[in-house]
């Protein structure tokens, strides 16, 4: 029951979140730092009040382990954001992040000495391939519509290579963090709310390094056109409203992810998050009236097939049918 509830939180929260994020980025493409800071501050404040009881409750997992986890979490968040400054297009960014399934499986085999069935390997390849097809098609459409500038010369190419290296590092670090969480929960028990708080509270001092950019975008947000909130009848700058909704939906999403990490294996969590990214891409395309080609439907079908294969739906149905036949014979 907890697993299904967590999956619902992930899909509802994250898919709503991507809409508000796109509304923010559409007007202010460089607002990633203020969005990340607002999300971290909100989740940390909520956890400080309701989880730690204003700091009076001691953590079940030693702080030294949280420091390691937080270092990885903060590094991944900042590098993923900063890589966009190195000529990395958003579709390419999504392609790399969708590769987390494969990265998680590879590190699981190397570090945890795990072994998976052939169907699991095939399902991971299918899911990643489906998302890859959809994002590539979106990238082509963006190129045609906006006429992306050409990158000439050795410097531009090396700049792009550096961005790719950053995304690759963030991808592997994210997968390693997932495995580290899994081992911590096996040793100290499942404490999803506690982990959620410390993962967002401890990195807050790191945002001092980004304070200039955060303040600049706060001023820009305050200068955006006002919109009236129906319930209270007050007008607020529209970008601050979008940011508030983004923060709330991100909290719902990340809460679901952290509950999942206590209920499921690391690879299963990664699969759910990857499917959420794929659905977010589809919603983004439909909500913002972007073209949806035949290749997008092919990608959708491949992802759906990979999901069914991973969850072994066909095997479960076949086992259930055999049991039903056995019960009828017994009668």
Tab-separated table of C-alpha atoms in Angstrom:
chain	number	residue	atom	x	y	z
A	1	UNK	CA	0.000	0.000	0.000
A	2	UNK	CA	2.830	2.404	0.919
A	3	UNK	CA	4.558	1.611	-2.381
A	4	UNK	CA	1.465	2.440	-4.471
A	5	UNK	CA	0.912	5.648	-2.481
A	6	UNK	CA	4.534	6.666	-3.024
A	7	UNK	CA	4.328	5.977	-6.769
A	8	UNK	CA	1.149	8.109	-6.942
A	9	UNK	CA	2.947	10.966	-5.140
A	10	UNK	CA	5.877	10.722	-7.567
A	11	UNK	CA	3.763	10.835	-10.716
A	12	UNK	CA	1.215	13.464	-9.572
A	13	UNK	CA	3.773	15.723	-7.895
A	14	UNK	CA	6.536	15.515	-10.485
A	15	UNK	CA	4.314	15.782	-13.558
A	16	UNK	CA	2.642	18.900	-12.119
A	17	UNK	CA	6.057	20.206	-11.141
A	18	UNK	CA	7.426	20.036	-14.681
A	19	UNK	CA	4.592	22.273	-15.939
A	20	UNK	CA	5.379	25.033	-13.420
A	21	UNK	CA	9.106	24.615	-14.016
A	22	UNK	CA	8.630	25.074	-17.748
A	23	UNK	CA	6.520	28.191	-17.088
A	24	UNK	CA	9.422	29.584	-15.035
A	25	UNK	CA	12.199	28.599	-17.455
A	26	UNK	CA	10.261	29.852	-20.474
A	27	UNK	CA	10.547	33.460	-19.245
A	28	UNK	CA	13.787	33.172	-17.233
A	29	UNK	CA	16.006	30.361	-18.632
A	30	UNK	CA	18.731	30.928	-16.012
A	31	UNK	CA	16.477	30.678	-12.938
A	32	UNK	CA	17.593	27.163	-11.960
A	33	UNK	CA	19.495	28.276	-8.847
A	34	UNK	CA	16.620	30.191	-7.234
A	35	UNK	CA	14.220	27.321	-8.005
A	36	UNK	CA	16.590	24.755	-6.455
A	37	UNK	CA	17.195	26.970	-3.405
A	38	UNK	CA	13.452	27.530	-2.836
A	39	UNK	CA	12.780	23.789	-3.037
A	40	UNK	CA	15.574	22.948	-0.599
A	41	UNK	CA	14.573	25.706	1.869
A	42	UNK	CA	10.871	24.710	1.884
A	43	UNK	CA	11.542	20.994	2.406
A	44	UNK	CA	14.159	21.749	5.091
A	45	UNK	CA	11.758	24.068	6.981
A	46	UNK	CA	8.934	21.522	6.864
A	47	UNK	CA	11.251	18.773	8.100
A	48	UNK	CA	12.707	20.952	10.864
A	49	UNK	CA	9.209	21.577	12.265
A	50	UNK	CA	7.448	18.252	11.751
A	51	UNK	CA	10.254	15.672	11.543
A	52	UNK	CA	12.951	16.863	13.979
A	53	UNK	CA	10.539	18.706	16.314
A	54	UNK	CA	12.547	21.936	16.047
A	55	UNK	CA	15.853	20.066	16.292
A	56	UNK	CA	15.019	18.132	19.471
A	57	UNK	CA	14.761	14.709	17.804
A	58	UNK	CA	18.043	12.886	17.239
A	59	UNK	CA	18.613	11.191	13.856
A	60	UNK	CA	18.469	7.402	13.588
A	61	UNK	CA	21.239	7.418	10.970
A	62	UNK	CA	24.596	8.998	12.015
A	63	UNK	CA	25.154	12.517	10.684
A	64	UNK	CA	28.485	11.456	9.185
A	65	UNK	CA	26.592	9.212	6.751
A	66	UNK	CA	24.175	12.021	5.925
A	67	UNK	CA	27.105	14.321	5.167
A	68	UNK	CA	28.333	11.822	2.555
A	69	UNK	CA	24.852	11.454	1.058
A	70	UNK	CA	24.235	15.215	1.072
A	71	UNK	CA	27.577	15.899	-0.617
A	72	UNK	CA	26.554	13.619	-3.479
A	73	UNK	CA	22.993	14.997	-3.628
A	74	UNK	CA	24.092	18.651	-3.688
A	75	UNK	CA	26.858	17.952	-6.224
A	76	UNK	CA	24.441	16.197	-8.599
A	77	UNK	CA	21.865	19.015	-8.331
A	78	UNK	CA	24.369	21.823	-8.978
A	79	UNK	CA	26.264	20.045	-11.795
A	80	UNK	CA	23.046	19.114	-13.626
A	81	UNK	CA	22.017	22.774	-13.444
A	82	UNK	CA	25.405	24.188	-14.395
A	83	UNK	CA	25.912	21.836	-17.371
A	84	UNK	CA	23.252	23.796	-19.272
A	85	UNK	CA	25.769	26.652	-19.528
A	86	UNK	CA	28.067	24.484	-21.680
A	87	UNK	CA	26.043	24.417	-24.909
A	88	UNK	CA	23.993	21.433	-23.685
A	89	UNK	CA	20.463	21.517	-25.113
A	90	UNK	CA	17.600	20.566	-22.796
A	91	UNK	CA	16.632	17.436	-24.828
A	92	UNK	CA	20.220	16.165	-24.620
A	93	UNK	CA	20.126	16.917	-20.891
A	94	UNK	CA	17.038	14.714	-20.563
A	95	UNK	CA	18.653	11.911	-22.583
A	96	UNK	CA	21.538	11.704	-20.137
A	97	UNK	CA	19.270	11.745	-17.093
A	98	UNK	CA	17.121	8.989	-18.600
A	99	UNK	CA	20.256	6.860	-18.718
A	100	UNK	CA	20.161	6.575	-14.924
A	101	UNK	CA	18.572	3.122	-15.215
A	102	UNK	CA	21.603	1.715	-16.997
A	103	UNK	CA	24.034	3.542	-14.675
A	104	UNK	CA	22.181	2.213	-11.618
A	105	UNK	CA	22.276	-1.358	-12.930
A	106	UNK	CA	25.998	-1.188	-13.832
A	107	UNK	CA	26.991	0.190	-10.417
A	108	UNK	CA	24.686	-2.344	-8.729
A	109	UNK	CA	26.560	-5.157	-10.463
A	110	UNK	CA	29.999	-3.673	-9.656
A	111	UNK	CA	29.427	-2.478	-6.067
A	112	UNK	CA	26.631	-4.688	-4.698
A	113	UNK	CA	27.553	-7.736	-6.834
A	114	UNK	CA	23.923	-7.975	-7.972
A	115	UNK	CA	22.747	-10.189	-10.808
A	116	UNK	CA	19.589	-9.622	-12.828
A	117	UNK	CA	17.531	-11.820	-15.133
A	118	UNK	CA	17.767	-11.411	-18.907
A	119	UNK	CA	14.265	-9.882	-18.991
A	120	UNK	CA	15.352	-7.162	-16.524
A	121	UNK	CA	18.318	-6.232	-18.719
A	122	UNK	CA	16.085	-6.121	-21.796
A	123	UNK	CA	13.431	-4.005	-20.046
A	124	UNK	CA	16.008	-1.418	-18.942
A	125	UNK	CA	17.345	-1.166	-22.495
A	126	UNK	CA	13.791	-0.761	-23.882
A	127	UNK	CA	12.816	1.961	-21.391
A	128	UNK	CA	16.008	3.933	-22.034
A	129	UNK	CA	15.641	3.459	-25.804
A	130	UNK	CA	12.057	4.713	-25.751
A	131	UNK	CA	12.972	7.886	-23.876
A	132	UNK	CA	15.979	8.356	-26.145
A	133	UNK	CA	13.735	8.230	-29.259
A	134	UNK	CA	11.292	10.782	-27.839
A	135	UNK	CA	13.937	13.256	-26.724
A	136	UNK	CA	15.833	13.005	-30.022
A	137	UNK	CA	12.649	13.773	-31.943
A	138	UNK	CA	11.973	16.753	-29.657
A	139	UNK	CA	15.532	17.978	-30.197
A	140	UNK	CA	15.034	17.898	-33.976
A	141	UNK	CA	11.833	19.928	-33.658
A	142	UNK	CA	13.509	22.539	-31.482
A	143	UNK	CA	16.338	22.796	-34.000
A	144	UNK	CA	13.927	23.329	-36.921
A	145	UNK	CA	11.690	25.818	-35.103
A	146	UNK	CA	14.312	27.941	-33.363
A	147	UNK	CA	17.214	27.501	-35.772
A	148	UNK	CA	19.902	26.608	-33.264
A	149	UNK	CA	23.228	28.392	-33.818
A	150	UNK	CA	26.142	26.353	-35.209
A	151	UNK	CA	29.104	25.564	-32.961
A	152	UNK	CA	32.217	26.339	-34.937
A	153	UNK	CA	35.821	25.801	-33.982
A	154	UNK	CA	37.796	23.695	-31.598
A	155	UNK	CA	36.963	25.811	-28.514
A	156	UNK	CA	33.197	25.410	-28.968
A	157	UNK	CA	33.589	21.648	-29.395
A	158	UNK	CA	35.740	21.300	-26.263
A	159	UNK	CA	33.236	23.461	-24.359
A	160	UNK	CA	30.498	21.013	-25.355
A	161	UNK	CA	32.676	18.008	-24.429
A	162	UNK	CA	33.151	19.501	-20.947
A	163	UNK	CA	29.366	19.747	-20.567
A	164	UNK	CA	29.004	16.088	-21.603
A	165	UNK	CA	31.658	15.105	-19.053
A	166	UNK	CA	29.763	16.984	-16.323
A	167	UNK	CA	26.490	15.225	-17.168
A	168	UNK	CA	28.235	11.837	-17.233
A	169	UNK	CA	29.775	12.475	-13.818
A	170	UNK	CA	26.403	13.626	-12.380
A	171	UNK	CA	24.691	10.534	-13.829
A	172	UNK	CA	27.136	8.118	-12.187
A	173	UNK	CA	27.142	10.094	-8.926
A	174	UNK	CA	23.322	9.984	-8.813
A	175	UNK	CA	23.313	6.212	-9.306
A	176	UNK	CA	25.997	5.810	-6.627
A	177	UNK	CA	23.919	7.897	-4.220
A	178	UNK	CA	20.916	5.619	-4.774
A	179	UNK	CA	22.990	2.548	-3.916
A	180	UNK	CA	24.460	4.299	-0.859
A	181	UNK	CA	20.921	5.060	0.371
A	182	UNK	CA	19.927	1.430	-0.123
A	183	UNK	CA	22.859	0.169	1.976
A	184	UNK	CA	22.162	2.731	4.728
A	185	UNK	CA	18.523	1.650	5.031
A	186	UNK	CA	19.582	-2.004	5.288
A	187	UNK	CA	21.950	-1.154	8.153
A	188	UNK	CA	19.958	1.444	10.126
A	189	UNK	CA	16.355	0.847	9.046
A	190	UNK	CA	13.952	2.846	6.908
A	191	UNK	CA	13.683	6.552	7.789
A	192	UNK	CA	12.475	8.327	4.647
A	193	UNK	CA	11.259	11.554	6.321
A	194	UNK	CA	14.513	11.932	8.229
A	195	UNK	CA	16.590	11.404	5.090
A	196	UNK	CA	14.416	13.886	3.202
A	197	UNK	CA	15.075	16.565	5.843
A	198	UNK	CA	18.841	16.119	6.147
A	199	UNK	CA	19.344	15.866	2.388
A	200	UNK	CA	17.766	19.300	1.986
A	201	UNK	CA	18.854	21.037	5.203
A	202	UNK	CA	22.586	20.296	5.290
A	203	UNK	CA	23.312	21.644	1.752
A	204	UNK	CA	21.674	25.063	2.422
A	205	UNK	CA	24.973	26.846	3.322
A	206	UNK	CA	26.279	25.813	-0.116
A	207	UNK	CA	23.792	28.180	-1.750
A	208	UNK	CA	25.800	31.133	-0.377
A	209	UNK	CA	28.115	30.491	-3.317
A	210	UNK	CA	25.136	31.144	-5.620
A	211	UNK	CA	23.622	34.045	-3.641
A	212	UNK	CA	24.335	36.733	-6.279
A	213	UNK	CA	22.476	34.833	-8.987
A	214	UNK	CA	19.624	33.937	-6.607
A	215	UNK	CA	19.163	37.591	-5.567
A	216	UNK	CA	19.235	38.798	-9.191
A	217	UNK	CA	16.440	36.427	-10.171
A	218	UNK	CA	14.440	37.316	-7.034
A	219	UNK	CA	14.445	40.936	-8.242
A	220	UNK	CA	13.421	39.843	-11.758
A	221	UNK	CA	10.595	37.689	-10.350
A	222	UNK	CA	9.289	40.657	-8.327
A	223	UNK	CA	9.128	42.727	-11.521
A	224	UNK	CA	6.937	40.171	-13.354
A	225	UNK	CA	3.284	40.934	-14.158
A	226	UNK	CA	0.892	40.630	-11.162
A	227	UNK	CA	-1.862	38.013	-10.953
A	228	UNK	CA	-4.722	37.884	-8.453
A	229	UNK	CA	-5.077	34.827	-6.200
A	230	UNK	CA	-8.824	33.968	-6.086
A	231	UNK	CA	-9.038	32.687	-2.485
A	232	UNK	CA	-7.338	35.609	-0.713
A	233	UNK	CA	-8.013	38.282	-3.343
A	234	UNK	CA	-4.430	39.557	-3.320
A	235	UNK	CA	-2.217	40.231	-6.323
A	236	UNK	CA	1.291	38.763	-6.460
A	237	UNK	CA	3.923	38.684	-9.222
A	238	UNK	CA	3.083	35.704	-11.431
A	239	UNK	CA	6.613	34.273	-11.313
A	240	UNK	CA	6.491	34.040	-7.506
A	241	UNK	CA	3.182	32.150	-7.805
A	242	UNK	CA	4.722	29.750	-10.311
A	243	UNK	CA	7.694	29.277	-7.978
A	244	UNK	CA	5.412	28.539	-5.008
A	245	UNK	CA	3.472	25.918	-6.977
A	246	UNK	CA	6.737	24.461	-8.261
A	247	UNK	CA	8.054	24.126	-4.693
A	248	UNK	CA	4.864	22.475	-3.396
A	249	UNK	CA	4.666	19.971	-6.257
A	250	UNK	CA	8.400	19.252	-5.930
A	251	UNK	CA	7.867	18.477	-2.241
A	252	UNK	CA	5.092	16.015	-3.098
A	253	UNK	CA	7.333	14.432	-5.735
A	254	UNK	CA	10.492	14.147	-3.643
A	255	UNK	CA	8.493	12.871	-0.652
A	256	UNK	CA	7.213	10.050	-2.844
A	257	UNK	CA	10.733	9.257	-4.076
A	258	UNK	CA	12.142	9.039	-0.539
A	259	UNK	CA	9.270	6.774	0.584
A	260	UNK	CA	10.004	4.557	-2.404
A	261	UNK	CA	13.676	4.270	-1.406
A	262	UNK	CA	12.560	2.715	1.886
A	263	UNK	CA	10.083	0.316	0.258
A	264	UNK	CA	11.825	-0.808	-2.943
A	265	UNK	CA	15.235	-1.688	-4.342
A	266	UNK	CA	17.356	1.064	-5.881
A	267	UNK	CA	16.756	-0.148	-9.447
A	268	UNK	CA	12.965	-0.155	-8.974
A	269	UNK	CA	13.068	3.415	-7.627
A	270	UNK	CA	15.160	4.460	-10.621
A	271	UNK	CA	12.665	2.835	-12.995
A	272	UNK	CA	9.720	4.706	-11.438
A	273	UNK	CA	11.593	8.026	-11.581
A	274	UNK	CA	12.635	7.378	-15.200
A	275	UNK	CA	9.053	6.610	-16.232
A	276	UNK	CA	8.003	9.812	-14.490
A	277	UNK	CA	10.540	11.765	-16.562
A	278	UNK	CA	9.158	10.201	-19.716
A	279	UNK	CA	5.562	11.081	-18.771
A	280	UNK	CA	6.686	14.620	-17.893
A	281	UNK	CA	8.137	14.939	-21.399
A	282	UNK	CA	4.828	13.829	-22.926
A	283	UNK	CA	2.838	16.259	-20.741
A	284	UNK	CA	5.236	19.060	-21.632
A	285	UNK	CA	4.759	18.375	-25.338
A	286	UNK	CA	0.956	18.228	-25.101
A	287	UNK	CA	0.472	21.104	-22.613
A	288	UNK	CA	2.717	23.525	-24.498
A	289	UNK	CA	1.324	22.456	-27.918
A	290	UNK	CA	4.546	20.946	-29.224
A	291	UNK	CA	4.217	18.529	-32.172
A	292	UNK	CA	3.821	14.842	-31.308
A	293	UNK	CA	5.106	12.750	-34.190
A	294	UNK	CA	4.857	9.064	-35.060
A	295	UNK	CA	8.312	8.577	-33.557
A	296	UNK	CA	7.034	9.928	-30.229
A	297	UNK	CA	4.327	7.251	-30.268
A	298	UNK	CA	6.975	4.633	-31.110
A	299	UNK	CA	8.986	5.789	-28.104
A	300	UNK	CA	5.862	5.645	-25.912
A	301	UNK	CA	5.169	2.067	-27.018
A	302	UNK	CA	8.776	0.995	-26.380
A	303	UNK	CA	8.751	2.483	-22.859
A	304	UNK	CA	5.395	0.846	-22.093
A	305	UNK	CA	6.686	-2.520	-23.337
A	306	UNK	CA	9.837	-2.176	-21.230
A	307	UNK	CA	7.744	-1.365	-18.154
A	308	UNK	CA	5.533	-4.413	-18.622
A	309	UNK	CA	8.618	-6.567	-19.094
A	310	UNK	CA	10.306	-5.226	-15.953
A	311	UNK	CA	7.234	-5.655	-13.745
A	312	UNK	CA	6.723	-9.155	-15.195
A	313	UNK	CA	3.023	-8.485	-15.753
A	314	UNK	CA	2.765	-11.252	-18.337
A	315	UNK	CA	4.375	-13.796	-15.971
A	316	UNK	CA	2.075	-12.746	-13.125
A	317	UNK	CA	-1.012	-13.124	-15.309
A	318	UNK	CA	0.162	-16.531	-16.526
A	319	UNK	CA	0.797	-17.741	-12.945
A	320	UNK	CA	-2.624	-16.465	-11.865
A	321	UNK	CA	-4.307	-18.303	-14.757
A	322	UNK	CA	-2.486	-21.545	-13.877
A	323	UNK	CA	-3.618	-21.240	-10.273
A	324	UNK	CA	-7.184	-20.640	-11.378
A	325	UNK	CA	-7.084	-23.765	-13.564
A	326	UNK	CA	-5.572	-25.781	-10.724
A	327	UNK	CA	-8.311	-24.609	-8.352
A	328	UNK	CA	-11.013	-25.621	-10.848
A	329	UNK	CA	-9.473	-29.084	-11.250
A	330	UNK	CA	-9.306	-29.471	-7.460
A	331	UNK	CA	-13.012	-28.681	-7.225
